[in-house]
Tab-separated table of N, CA and C in Angstrom:
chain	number	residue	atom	x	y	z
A	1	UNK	N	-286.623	-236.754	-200.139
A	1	UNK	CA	-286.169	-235.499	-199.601
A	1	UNK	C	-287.218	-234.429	-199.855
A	2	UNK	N	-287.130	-233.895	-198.825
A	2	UNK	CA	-288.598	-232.339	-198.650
A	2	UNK	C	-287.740	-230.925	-199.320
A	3	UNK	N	-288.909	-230.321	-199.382
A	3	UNK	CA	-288.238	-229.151	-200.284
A	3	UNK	C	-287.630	-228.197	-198.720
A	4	UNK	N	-287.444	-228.765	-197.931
A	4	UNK	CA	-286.787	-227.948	-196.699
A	4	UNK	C	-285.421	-228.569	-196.633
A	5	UNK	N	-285.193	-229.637	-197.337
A	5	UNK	CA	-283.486	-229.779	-197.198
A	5	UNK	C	-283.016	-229.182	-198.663
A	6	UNK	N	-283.351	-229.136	-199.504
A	6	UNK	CA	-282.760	-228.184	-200.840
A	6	UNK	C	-282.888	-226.744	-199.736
A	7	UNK	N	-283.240	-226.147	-199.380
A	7	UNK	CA	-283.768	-224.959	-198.877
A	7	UNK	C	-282.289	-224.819	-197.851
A	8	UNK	N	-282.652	-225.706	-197.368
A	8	UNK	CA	-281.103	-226.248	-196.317
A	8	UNK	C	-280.187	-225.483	-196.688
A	9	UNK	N	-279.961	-226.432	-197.827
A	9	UNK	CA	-278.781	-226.594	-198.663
A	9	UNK	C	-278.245	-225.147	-199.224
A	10	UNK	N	-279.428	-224.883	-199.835
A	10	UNK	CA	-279.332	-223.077	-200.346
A	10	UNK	C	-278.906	-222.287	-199.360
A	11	UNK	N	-279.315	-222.767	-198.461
A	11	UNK	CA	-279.220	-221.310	-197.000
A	11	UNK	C	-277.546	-221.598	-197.074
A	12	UNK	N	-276.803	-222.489	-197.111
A	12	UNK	CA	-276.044	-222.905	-196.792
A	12	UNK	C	-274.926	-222.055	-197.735
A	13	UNK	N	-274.994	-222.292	-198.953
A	13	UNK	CA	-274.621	-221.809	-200.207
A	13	UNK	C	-274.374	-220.468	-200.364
A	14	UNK	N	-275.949	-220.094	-200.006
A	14	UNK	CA	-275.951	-218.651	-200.247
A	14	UNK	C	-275.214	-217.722	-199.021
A	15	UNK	N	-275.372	-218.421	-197.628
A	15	UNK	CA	-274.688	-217.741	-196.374
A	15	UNK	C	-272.918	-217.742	-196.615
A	16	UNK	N	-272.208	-219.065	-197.542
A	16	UNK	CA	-271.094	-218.842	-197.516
A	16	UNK	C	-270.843	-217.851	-198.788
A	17	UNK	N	-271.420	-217.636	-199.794
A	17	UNK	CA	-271.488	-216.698	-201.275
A	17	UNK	C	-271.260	-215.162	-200.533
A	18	UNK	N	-272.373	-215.272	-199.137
A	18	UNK	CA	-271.910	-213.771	-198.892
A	18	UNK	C	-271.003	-213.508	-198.244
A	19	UNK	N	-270.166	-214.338	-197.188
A	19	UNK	CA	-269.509	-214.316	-196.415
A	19	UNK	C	-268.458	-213.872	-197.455
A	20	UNK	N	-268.072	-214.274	-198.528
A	20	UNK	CA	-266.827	-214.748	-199.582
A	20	UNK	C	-267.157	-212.952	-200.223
A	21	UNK	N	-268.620	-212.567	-200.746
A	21	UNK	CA	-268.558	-210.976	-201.294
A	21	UNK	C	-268.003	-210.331	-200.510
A	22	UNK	N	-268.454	-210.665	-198.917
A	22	UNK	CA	-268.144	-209.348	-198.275
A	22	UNK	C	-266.637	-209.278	-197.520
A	23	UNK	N	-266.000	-210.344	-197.509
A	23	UNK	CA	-264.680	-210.752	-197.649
A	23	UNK	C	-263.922	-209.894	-199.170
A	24	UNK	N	-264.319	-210.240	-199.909
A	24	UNK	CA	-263.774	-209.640	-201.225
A	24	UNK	C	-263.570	-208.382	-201.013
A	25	UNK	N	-265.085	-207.612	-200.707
A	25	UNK	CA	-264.940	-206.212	-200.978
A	25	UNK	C	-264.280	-205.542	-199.733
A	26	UNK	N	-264.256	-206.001	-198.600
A	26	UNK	CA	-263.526	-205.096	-197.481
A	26	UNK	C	-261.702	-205.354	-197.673
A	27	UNK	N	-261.809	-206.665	-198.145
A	27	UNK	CA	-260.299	-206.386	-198.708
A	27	UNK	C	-259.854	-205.981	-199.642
A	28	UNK	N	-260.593	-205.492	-200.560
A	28	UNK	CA	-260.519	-205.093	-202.016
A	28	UNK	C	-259.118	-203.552	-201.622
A	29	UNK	N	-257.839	-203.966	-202.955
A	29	UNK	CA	-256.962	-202.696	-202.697
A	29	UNK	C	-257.848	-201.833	-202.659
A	30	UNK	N	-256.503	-200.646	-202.701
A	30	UNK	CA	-257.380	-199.417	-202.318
A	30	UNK	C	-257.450	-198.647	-203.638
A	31	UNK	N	-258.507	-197.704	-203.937
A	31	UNK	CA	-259.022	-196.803	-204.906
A	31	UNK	C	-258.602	-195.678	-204.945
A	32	UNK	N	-257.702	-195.141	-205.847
A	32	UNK	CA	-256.939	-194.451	-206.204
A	32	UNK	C	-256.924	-193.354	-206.848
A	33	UNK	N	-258.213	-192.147	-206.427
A	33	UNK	CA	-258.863	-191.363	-207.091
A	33	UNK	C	-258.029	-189.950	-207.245
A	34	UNK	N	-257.950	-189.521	-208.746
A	34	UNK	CA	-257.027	-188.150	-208.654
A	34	UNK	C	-258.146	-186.918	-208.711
A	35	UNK	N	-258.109	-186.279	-207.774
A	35	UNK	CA	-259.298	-184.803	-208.265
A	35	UNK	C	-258.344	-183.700	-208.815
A	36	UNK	N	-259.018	-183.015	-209.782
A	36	UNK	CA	-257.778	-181.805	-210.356
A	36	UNK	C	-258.759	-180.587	-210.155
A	37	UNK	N	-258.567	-179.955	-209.306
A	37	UNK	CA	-259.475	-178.642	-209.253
A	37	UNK	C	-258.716	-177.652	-209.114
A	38	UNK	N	-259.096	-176.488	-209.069
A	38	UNK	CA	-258.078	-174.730	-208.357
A	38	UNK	C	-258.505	-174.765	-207.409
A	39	UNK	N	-260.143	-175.075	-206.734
A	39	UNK	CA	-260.858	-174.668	-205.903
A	39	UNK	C	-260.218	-175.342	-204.862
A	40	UNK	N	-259.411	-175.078	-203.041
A	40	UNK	CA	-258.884	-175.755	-202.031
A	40	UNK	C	-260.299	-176.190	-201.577
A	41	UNK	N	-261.535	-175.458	-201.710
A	41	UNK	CA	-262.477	-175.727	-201.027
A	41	UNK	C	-263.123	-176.910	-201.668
A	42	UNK	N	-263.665	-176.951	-202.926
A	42	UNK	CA	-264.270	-177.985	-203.608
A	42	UNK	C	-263.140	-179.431	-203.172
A	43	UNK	N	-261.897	-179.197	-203.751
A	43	UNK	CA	-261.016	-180.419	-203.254
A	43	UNK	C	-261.253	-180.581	-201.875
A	44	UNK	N	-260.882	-180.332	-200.752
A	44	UNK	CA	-261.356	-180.556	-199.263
A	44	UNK	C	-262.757	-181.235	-199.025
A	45	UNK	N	-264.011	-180.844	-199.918
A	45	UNK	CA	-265.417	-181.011	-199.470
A	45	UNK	C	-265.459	-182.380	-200.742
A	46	UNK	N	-264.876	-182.553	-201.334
A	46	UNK	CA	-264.881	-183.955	-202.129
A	46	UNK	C	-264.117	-184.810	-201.466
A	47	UNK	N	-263.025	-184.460	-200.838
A	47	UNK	CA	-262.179	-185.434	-200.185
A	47	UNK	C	-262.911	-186.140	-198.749
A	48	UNK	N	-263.806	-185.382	-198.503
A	48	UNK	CA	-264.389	-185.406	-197.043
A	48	UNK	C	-265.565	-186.355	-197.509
A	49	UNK	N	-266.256	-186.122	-198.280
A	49	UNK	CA	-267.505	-186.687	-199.134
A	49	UNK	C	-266.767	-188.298	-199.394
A	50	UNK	N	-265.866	-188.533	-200.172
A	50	UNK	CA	-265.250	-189.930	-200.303
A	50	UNK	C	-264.995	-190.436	-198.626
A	51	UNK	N	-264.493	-189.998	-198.009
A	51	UNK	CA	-264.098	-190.587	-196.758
A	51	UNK	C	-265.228	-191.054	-196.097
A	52	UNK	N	-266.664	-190.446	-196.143
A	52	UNK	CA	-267.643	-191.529	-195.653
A	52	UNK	C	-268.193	-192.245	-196.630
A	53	UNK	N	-267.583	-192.656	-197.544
A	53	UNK	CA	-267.758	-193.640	-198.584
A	53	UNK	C	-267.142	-195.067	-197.568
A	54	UNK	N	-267.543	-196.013	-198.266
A	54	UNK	CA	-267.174	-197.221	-197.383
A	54	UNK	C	-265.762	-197.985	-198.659
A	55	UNK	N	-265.628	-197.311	-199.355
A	55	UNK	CA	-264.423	-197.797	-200.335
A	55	UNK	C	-262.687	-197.777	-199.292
A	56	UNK	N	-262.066	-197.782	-199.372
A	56	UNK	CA	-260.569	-197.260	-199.357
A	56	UNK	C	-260.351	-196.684	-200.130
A	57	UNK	N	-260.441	-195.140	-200.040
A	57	UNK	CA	-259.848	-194.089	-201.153
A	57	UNK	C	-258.735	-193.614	-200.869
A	58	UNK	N	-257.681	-193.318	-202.319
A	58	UNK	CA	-256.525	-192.680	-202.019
A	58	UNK	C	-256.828	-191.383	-202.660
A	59	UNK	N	-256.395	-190.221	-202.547
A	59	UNK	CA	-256.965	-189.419	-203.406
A	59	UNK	C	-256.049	-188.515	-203.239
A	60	UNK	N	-255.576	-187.854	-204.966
A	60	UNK	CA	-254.491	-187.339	-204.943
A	60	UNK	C	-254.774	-186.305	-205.760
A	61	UNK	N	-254.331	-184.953	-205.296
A	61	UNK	CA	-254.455	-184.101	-206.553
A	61	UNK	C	-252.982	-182.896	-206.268
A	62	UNK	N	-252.703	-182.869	-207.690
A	62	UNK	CA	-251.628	-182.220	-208.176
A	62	UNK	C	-251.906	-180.414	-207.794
A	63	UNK	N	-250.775	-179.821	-207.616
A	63	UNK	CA	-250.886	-178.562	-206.785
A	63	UNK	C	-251.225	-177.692	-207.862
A	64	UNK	N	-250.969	-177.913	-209.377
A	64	UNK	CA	-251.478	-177.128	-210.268
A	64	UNK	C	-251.685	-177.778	-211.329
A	65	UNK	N	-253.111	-177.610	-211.776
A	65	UNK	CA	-253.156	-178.620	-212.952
A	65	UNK	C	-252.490	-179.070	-213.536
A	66	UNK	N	-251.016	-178.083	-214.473
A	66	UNK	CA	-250.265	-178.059	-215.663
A	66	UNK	C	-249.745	-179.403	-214.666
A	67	UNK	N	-249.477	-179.629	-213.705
A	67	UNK	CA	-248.638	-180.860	-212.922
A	67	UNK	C	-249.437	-182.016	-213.314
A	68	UNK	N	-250.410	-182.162	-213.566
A	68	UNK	CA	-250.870	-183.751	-214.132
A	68	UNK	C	-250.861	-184.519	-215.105
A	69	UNK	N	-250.255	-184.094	-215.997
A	69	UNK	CA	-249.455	-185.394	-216.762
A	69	UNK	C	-248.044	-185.266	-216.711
A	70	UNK	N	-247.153	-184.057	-215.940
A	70	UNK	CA	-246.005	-185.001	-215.426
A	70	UNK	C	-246.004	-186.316	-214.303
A	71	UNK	N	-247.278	-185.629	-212.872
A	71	UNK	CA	-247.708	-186.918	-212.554
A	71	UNK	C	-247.697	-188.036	-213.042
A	72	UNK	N	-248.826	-187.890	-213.796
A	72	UNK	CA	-248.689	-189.288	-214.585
A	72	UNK	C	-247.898	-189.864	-214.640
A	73	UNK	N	-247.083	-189.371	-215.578
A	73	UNK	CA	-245.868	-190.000	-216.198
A	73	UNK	C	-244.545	-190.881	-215.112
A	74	UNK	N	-244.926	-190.157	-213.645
A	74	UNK	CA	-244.299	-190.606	-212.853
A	74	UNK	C	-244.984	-192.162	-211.899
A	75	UNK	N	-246.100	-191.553	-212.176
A	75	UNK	CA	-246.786	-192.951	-211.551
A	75	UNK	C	-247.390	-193.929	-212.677
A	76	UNK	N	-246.538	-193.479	-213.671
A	76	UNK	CA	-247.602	-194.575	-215.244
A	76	UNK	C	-247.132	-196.117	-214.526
A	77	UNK	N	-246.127	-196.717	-214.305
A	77	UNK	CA	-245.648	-198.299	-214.191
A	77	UNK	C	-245.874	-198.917	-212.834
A	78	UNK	N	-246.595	-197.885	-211.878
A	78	UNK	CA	-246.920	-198.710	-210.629
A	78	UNK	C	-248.323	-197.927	-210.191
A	79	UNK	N	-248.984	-197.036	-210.354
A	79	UNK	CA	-249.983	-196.879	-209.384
A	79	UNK	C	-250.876	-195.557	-209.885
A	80	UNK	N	-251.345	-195.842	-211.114
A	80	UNK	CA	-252.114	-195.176	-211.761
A	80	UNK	C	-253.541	-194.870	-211.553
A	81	UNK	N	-254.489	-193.666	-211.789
A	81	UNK	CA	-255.495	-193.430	-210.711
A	81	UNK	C	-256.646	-195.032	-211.743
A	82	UNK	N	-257.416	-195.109	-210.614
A	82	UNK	CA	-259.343	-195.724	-210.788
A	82	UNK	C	-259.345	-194.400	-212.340
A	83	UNK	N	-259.735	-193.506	-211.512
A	83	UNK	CA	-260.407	-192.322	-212.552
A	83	UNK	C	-259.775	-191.242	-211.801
A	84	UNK	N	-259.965	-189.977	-212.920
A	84	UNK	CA	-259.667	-188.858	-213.204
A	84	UNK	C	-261.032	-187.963	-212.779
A	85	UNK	N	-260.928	-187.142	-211.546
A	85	UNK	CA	-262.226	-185.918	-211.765
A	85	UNK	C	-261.406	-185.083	-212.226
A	86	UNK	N	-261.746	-184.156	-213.140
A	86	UNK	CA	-261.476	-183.267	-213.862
A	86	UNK	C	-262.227	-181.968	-213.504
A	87	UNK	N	-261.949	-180.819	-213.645
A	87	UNK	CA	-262.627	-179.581	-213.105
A	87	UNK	C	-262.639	-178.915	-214.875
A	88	UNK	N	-263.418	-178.001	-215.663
A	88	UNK	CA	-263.423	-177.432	-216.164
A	88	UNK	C	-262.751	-176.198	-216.491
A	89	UNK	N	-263.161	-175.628	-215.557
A	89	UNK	CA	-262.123	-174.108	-215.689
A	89	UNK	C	-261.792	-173.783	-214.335
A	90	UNK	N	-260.124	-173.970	-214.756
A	90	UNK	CA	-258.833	-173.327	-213.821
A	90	UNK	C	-257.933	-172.609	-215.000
A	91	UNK	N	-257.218	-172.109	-213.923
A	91	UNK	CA	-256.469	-170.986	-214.230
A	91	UNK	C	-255.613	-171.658	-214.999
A	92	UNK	N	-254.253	-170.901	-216.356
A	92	UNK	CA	-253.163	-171.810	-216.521
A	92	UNK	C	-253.826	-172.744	-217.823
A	93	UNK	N	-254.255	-173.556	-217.766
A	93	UNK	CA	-254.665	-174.646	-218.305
A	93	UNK	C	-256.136	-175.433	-218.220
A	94	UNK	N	-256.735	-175.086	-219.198
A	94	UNK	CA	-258.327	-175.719	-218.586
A	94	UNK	C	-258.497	-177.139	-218.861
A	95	UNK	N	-259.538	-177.676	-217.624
A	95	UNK	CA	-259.599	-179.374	-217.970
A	95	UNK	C	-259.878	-180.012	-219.157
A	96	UNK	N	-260.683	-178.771	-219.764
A	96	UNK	CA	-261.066	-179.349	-221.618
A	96	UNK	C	-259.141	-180.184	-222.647
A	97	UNK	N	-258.223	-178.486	-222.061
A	97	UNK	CA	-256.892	-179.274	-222.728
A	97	UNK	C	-256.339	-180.232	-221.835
A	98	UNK	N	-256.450	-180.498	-220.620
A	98	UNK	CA	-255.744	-181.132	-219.853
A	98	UNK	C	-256.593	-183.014	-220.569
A	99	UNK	N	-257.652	-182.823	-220.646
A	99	UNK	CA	-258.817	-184.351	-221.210
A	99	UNK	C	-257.697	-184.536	-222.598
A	100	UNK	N	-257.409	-183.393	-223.800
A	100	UNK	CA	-256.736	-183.629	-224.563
A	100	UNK	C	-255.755	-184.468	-224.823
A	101	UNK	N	-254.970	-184.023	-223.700
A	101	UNK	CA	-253.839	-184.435	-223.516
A	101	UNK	C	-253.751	-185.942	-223.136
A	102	UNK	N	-254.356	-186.260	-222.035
A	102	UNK	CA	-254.704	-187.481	-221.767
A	102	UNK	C	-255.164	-188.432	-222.826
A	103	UNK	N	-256.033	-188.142	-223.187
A	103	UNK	CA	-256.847	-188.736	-224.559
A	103	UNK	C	-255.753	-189.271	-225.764
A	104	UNK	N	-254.642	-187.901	-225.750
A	104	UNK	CA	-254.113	-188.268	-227.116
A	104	UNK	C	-252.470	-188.799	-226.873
A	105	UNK	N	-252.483	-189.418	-225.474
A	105	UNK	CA	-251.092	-189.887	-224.958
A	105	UNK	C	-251.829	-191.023	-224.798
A	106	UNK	N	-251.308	-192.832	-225.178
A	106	UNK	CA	-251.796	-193.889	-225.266
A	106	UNK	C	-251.068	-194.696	-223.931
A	107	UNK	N	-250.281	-194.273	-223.510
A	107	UNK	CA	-250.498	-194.539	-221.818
A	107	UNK	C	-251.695	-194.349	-220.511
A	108	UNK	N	-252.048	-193.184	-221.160
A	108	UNK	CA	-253.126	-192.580	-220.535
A	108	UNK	C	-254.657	-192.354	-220.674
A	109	UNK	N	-254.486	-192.697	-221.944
A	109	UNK	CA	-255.867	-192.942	-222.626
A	109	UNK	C	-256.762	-193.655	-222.117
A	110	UNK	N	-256.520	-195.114	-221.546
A	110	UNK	CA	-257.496	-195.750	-220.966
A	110	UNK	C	-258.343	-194.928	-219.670
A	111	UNK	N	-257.692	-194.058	-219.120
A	111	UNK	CA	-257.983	-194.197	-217.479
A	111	UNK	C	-259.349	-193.241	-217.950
A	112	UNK	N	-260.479	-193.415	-216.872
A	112	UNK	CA	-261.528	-192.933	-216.901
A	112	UNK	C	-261.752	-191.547	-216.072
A	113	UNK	N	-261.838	-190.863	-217.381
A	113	UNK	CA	-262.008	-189.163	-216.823
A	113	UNK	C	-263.402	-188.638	-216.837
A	114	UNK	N	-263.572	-188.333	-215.553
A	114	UNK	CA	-265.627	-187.530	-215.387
A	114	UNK	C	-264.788	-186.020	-215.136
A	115	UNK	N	-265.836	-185.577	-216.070
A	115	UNK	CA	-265.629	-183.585	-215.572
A	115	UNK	C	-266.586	-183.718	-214.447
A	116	UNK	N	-266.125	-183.440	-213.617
A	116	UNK	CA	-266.526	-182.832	-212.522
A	116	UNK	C	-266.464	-181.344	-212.057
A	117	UNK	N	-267.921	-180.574	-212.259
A	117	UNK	CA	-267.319	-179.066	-212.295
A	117	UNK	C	-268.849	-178.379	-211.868
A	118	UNK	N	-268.541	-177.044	-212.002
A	118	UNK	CA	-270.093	-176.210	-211.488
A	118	UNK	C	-270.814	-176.096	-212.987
A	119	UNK	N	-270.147	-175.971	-213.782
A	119	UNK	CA	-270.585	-176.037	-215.273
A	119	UNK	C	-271.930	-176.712	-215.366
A	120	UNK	N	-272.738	-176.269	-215.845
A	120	UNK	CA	-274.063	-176.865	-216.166
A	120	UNK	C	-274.741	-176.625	-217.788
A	121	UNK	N	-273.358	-176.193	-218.227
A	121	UNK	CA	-273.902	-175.890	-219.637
A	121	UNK	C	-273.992	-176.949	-221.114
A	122	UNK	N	-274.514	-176.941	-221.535
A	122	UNK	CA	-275.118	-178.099	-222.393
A	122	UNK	C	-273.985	-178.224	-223.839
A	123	UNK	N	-273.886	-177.126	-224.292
A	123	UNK	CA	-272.256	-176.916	-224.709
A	123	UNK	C	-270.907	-177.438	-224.282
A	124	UNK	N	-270.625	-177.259	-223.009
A	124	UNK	CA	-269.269	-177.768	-221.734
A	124	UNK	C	-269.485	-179.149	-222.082
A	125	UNK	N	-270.810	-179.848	-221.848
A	125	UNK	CA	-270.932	-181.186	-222.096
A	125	UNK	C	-270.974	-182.003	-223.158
A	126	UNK	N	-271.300	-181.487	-224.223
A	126	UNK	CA	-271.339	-181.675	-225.567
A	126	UNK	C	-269.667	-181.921	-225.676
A	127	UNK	N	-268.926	-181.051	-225.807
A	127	UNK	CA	-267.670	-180.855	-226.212
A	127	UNK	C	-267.224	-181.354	-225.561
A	128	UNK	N	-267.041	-181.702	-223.864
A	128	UNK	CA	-266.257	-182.714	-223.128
A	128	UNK	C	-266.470	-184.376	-223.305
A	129	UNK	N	-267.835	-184.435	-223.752
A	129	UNK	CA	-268.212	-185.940	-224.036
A	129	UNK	C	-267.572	-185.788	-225.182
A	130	UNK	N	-267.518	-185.132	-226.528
A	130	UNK	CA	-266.699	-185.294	-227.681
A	130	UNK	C	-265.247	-185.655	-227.759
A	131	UNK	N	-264.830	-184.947	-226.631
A	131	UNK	CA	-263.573	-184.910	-226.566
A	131	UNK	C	-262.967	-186.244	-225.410
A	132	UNK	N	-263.906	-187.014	-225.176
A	132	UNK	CA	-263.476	-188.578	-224.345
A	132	UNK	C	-263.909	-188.242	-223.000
A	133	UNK	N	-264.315	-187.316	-222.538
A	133	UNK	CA	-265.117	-187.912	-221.046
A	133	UNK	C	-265.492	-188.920	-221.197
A	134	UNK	N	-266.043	-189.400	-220.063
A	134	UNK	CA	-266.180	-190.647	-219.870
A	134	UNK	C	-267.479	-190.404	-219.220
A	135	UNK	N	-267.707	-189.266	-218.119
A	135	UNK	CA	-269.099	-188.809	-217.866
A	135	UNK	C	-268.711	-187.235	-217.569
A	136	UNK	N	-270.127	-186.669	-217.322
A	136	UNK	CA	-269.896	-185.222	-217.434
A	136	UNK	C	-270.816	-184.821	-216.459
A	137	UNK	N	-270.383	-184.594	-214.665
A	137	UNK	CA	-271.163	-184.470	-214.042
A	137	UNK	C	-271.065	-183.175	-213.193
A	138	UNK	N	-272.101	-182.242	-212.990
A	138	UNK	CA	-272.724	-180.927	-212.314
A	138	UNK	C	-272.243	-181.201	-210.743
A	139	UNK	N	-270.900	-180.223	-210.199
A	139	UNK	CA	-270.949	-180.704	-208.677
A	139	UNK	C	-272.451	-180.484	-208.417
A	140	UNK	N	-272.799	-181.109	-207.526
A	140	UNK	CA	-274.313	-180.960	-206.314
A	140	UNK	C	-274.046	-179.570	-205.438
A	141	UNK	N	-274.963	-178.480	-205.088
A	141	UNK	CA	-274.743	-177.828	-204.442
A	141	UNK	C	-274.878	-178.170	-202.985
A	142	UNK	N	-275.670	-179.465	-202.459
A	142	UNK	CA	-275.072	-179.859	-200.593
A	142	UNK	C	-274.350	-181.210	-200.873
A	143	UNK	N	-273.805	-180.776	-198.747
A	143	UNK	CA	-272.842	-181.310	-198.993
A	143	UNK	C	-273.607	-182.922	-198.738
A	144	UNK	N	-274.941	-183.333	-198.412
A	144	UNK	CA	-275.211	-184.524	-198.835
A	144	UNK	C	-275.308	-184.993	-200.414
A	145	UNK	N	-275.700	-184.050	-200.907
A	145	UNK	CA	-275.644	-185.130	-202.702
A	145	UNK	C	-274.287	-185.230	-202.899
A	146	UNK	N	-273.119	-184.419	-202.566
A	146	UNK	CA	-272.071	-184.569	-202.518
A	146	UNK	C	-271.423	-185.804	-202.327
A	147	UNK	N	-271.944	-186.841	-201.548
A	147	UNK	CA	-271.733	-187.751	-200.486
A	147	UNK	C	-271.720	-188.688	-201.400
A	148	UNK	N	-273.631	-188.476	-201.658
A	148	UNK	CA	-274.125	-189.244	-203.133
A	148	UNK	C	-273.429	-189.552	-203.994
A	149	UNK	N	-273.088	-188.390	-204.433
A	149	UNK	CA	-272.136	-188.478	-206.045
A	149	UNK	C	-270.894	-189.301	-205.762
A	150	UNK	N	-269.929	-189.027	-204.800
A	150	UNK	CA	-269.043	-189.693	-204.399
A	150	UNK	C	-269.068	-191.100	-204.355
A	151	UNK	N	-270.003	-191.638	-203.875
A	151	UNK	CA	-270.586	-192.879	-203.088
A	151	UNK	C	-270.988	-193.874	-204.381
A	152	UNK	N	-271.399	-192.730	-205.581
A	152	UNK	CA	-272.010	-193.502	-206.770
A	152	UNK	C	-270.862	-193.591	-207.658
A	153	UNK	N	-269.615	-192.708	-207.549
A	153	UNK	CA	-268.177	-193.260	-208.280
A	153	UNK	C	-267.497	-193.622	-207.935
A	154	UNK	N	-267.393	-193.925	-206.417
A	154	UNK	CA	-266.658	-194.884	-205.721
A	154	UNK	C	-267.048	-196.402	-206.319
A	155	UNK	N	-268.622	-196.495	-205.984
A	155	UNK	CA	-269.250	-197.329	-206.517
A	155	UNK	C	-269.156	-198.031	-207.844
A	156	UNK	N	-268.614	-197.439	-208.950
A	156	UNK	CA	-268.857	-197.421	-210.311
A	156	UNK	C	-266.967	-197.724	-210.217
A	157	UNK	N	-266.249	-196.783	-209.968
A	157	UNK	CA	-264.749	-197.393	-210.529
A	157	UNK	C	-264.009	-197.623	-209.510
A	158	UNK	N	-264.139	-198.175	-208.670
A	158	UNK	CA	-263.950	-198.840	-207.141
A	158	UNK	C	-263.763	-199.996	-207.186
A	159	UNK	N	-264.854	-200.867	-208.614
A	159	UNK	CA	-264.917	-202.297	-208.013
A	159	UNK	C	-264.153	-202.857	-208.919
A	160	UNK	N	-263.428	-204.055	-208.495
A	160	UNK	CA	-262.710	-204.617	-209.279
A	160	UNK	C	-263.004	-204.737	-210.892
A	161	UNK	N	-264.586	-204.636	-210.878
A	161	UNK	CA	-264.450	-205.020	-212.364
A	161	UNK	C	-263.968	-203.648	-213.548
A	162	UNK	N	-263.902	-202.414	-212.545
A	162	UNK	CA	-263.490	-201.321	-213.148
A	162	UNK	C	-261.872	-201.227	-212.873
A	163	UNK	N	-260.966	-201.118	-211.877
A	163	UNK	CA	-260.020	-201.161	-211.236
A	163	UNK	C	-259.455	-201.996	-212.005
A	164	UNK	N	-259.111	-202.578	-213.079
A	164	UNK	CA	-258.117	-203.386	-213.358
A	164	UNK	C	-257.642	-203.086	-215.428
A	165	UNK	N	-257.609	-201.543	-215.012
A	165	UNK	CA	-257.646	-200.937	-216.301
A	165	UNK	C	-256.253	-200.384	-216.717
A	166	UNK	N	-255.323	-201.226	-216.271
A	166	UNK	CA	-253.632	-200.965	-216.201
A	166	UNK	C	-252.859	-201.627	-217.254
């Protein structure tokens, strides 16, 4: 046998390996992202940013922060988010206590919270990574890195091997 029938063989292997990924991932459930902001505008231009993501996003955010861990609590036994974006400062309740809260309720603890905010201060981040972020990321000022950023946490807690944190 010539090294063109192993070669064969591989083509063979490897053509059904992808057929089977890309089977996986277009059926993969859907991603279940909560954004918590004040801003209608930032929520709208993130929601729009995920939608040309190639994931299935659900994306849910509570009408006033103080509402997200009664959320929770209502969706803890069937349909709990991928991850948490978190906003820094809103009115009422800021995302620093809202991370608290989460953090120190063991239902909720697992789920993966990124601040997501205009904050760029080295302090905000310090203290939110202390306090259990999970990442601590600067919205992008266009609306392409926007896309980006989206596209790279869709990417990151989208895929099954993140998604199964229930």
């Amino acid at each position: 046998m010539g090294p063109g029938y192993f070669l064969g063989q591989n083509k063979y292997y490897v053509y059904n390996f992808l057929l089977y990924y890309a089977a996986k991932r277009f059926t993969m459930s859907e991603c279940v992202i909560w954004i918590v902001d004040d801003d209608a505008d930032d929520i709208a231009l993130i929601k729009q940013a995920f939608l040309e993501c190639s994931f299935d996003v659900r994306i849910f955010s509570p009408t006033e922060a103080k509402d997200l861990i009664p959320a929770l609590e209502r969706t803890y036994a069937r349909d709990l988010p991928q991850v948490i974006l978190l906003d820094i400062n809103m009115p009422g309740i800021s995302g620093r206590q809202l991370l608290s809260r989460i953090r120190g309720d063991e239902r909720f603890r697992h789920i993966p919270v990124v601040m997501f905010t205009t904050s760029n201060s080295r302090i905000d981040r310090n203290e939110c990574l202390k306090d259990g972020a999970n990442s601590f990321l600067t919205k992008p000022n266009s609306y392409k890195e926007m896309v980006k950023v989206c596209s790279s946490l869709a990417t990151v807690f989208c895929t099954p091997e993140f998604s199964n944190h229930k």
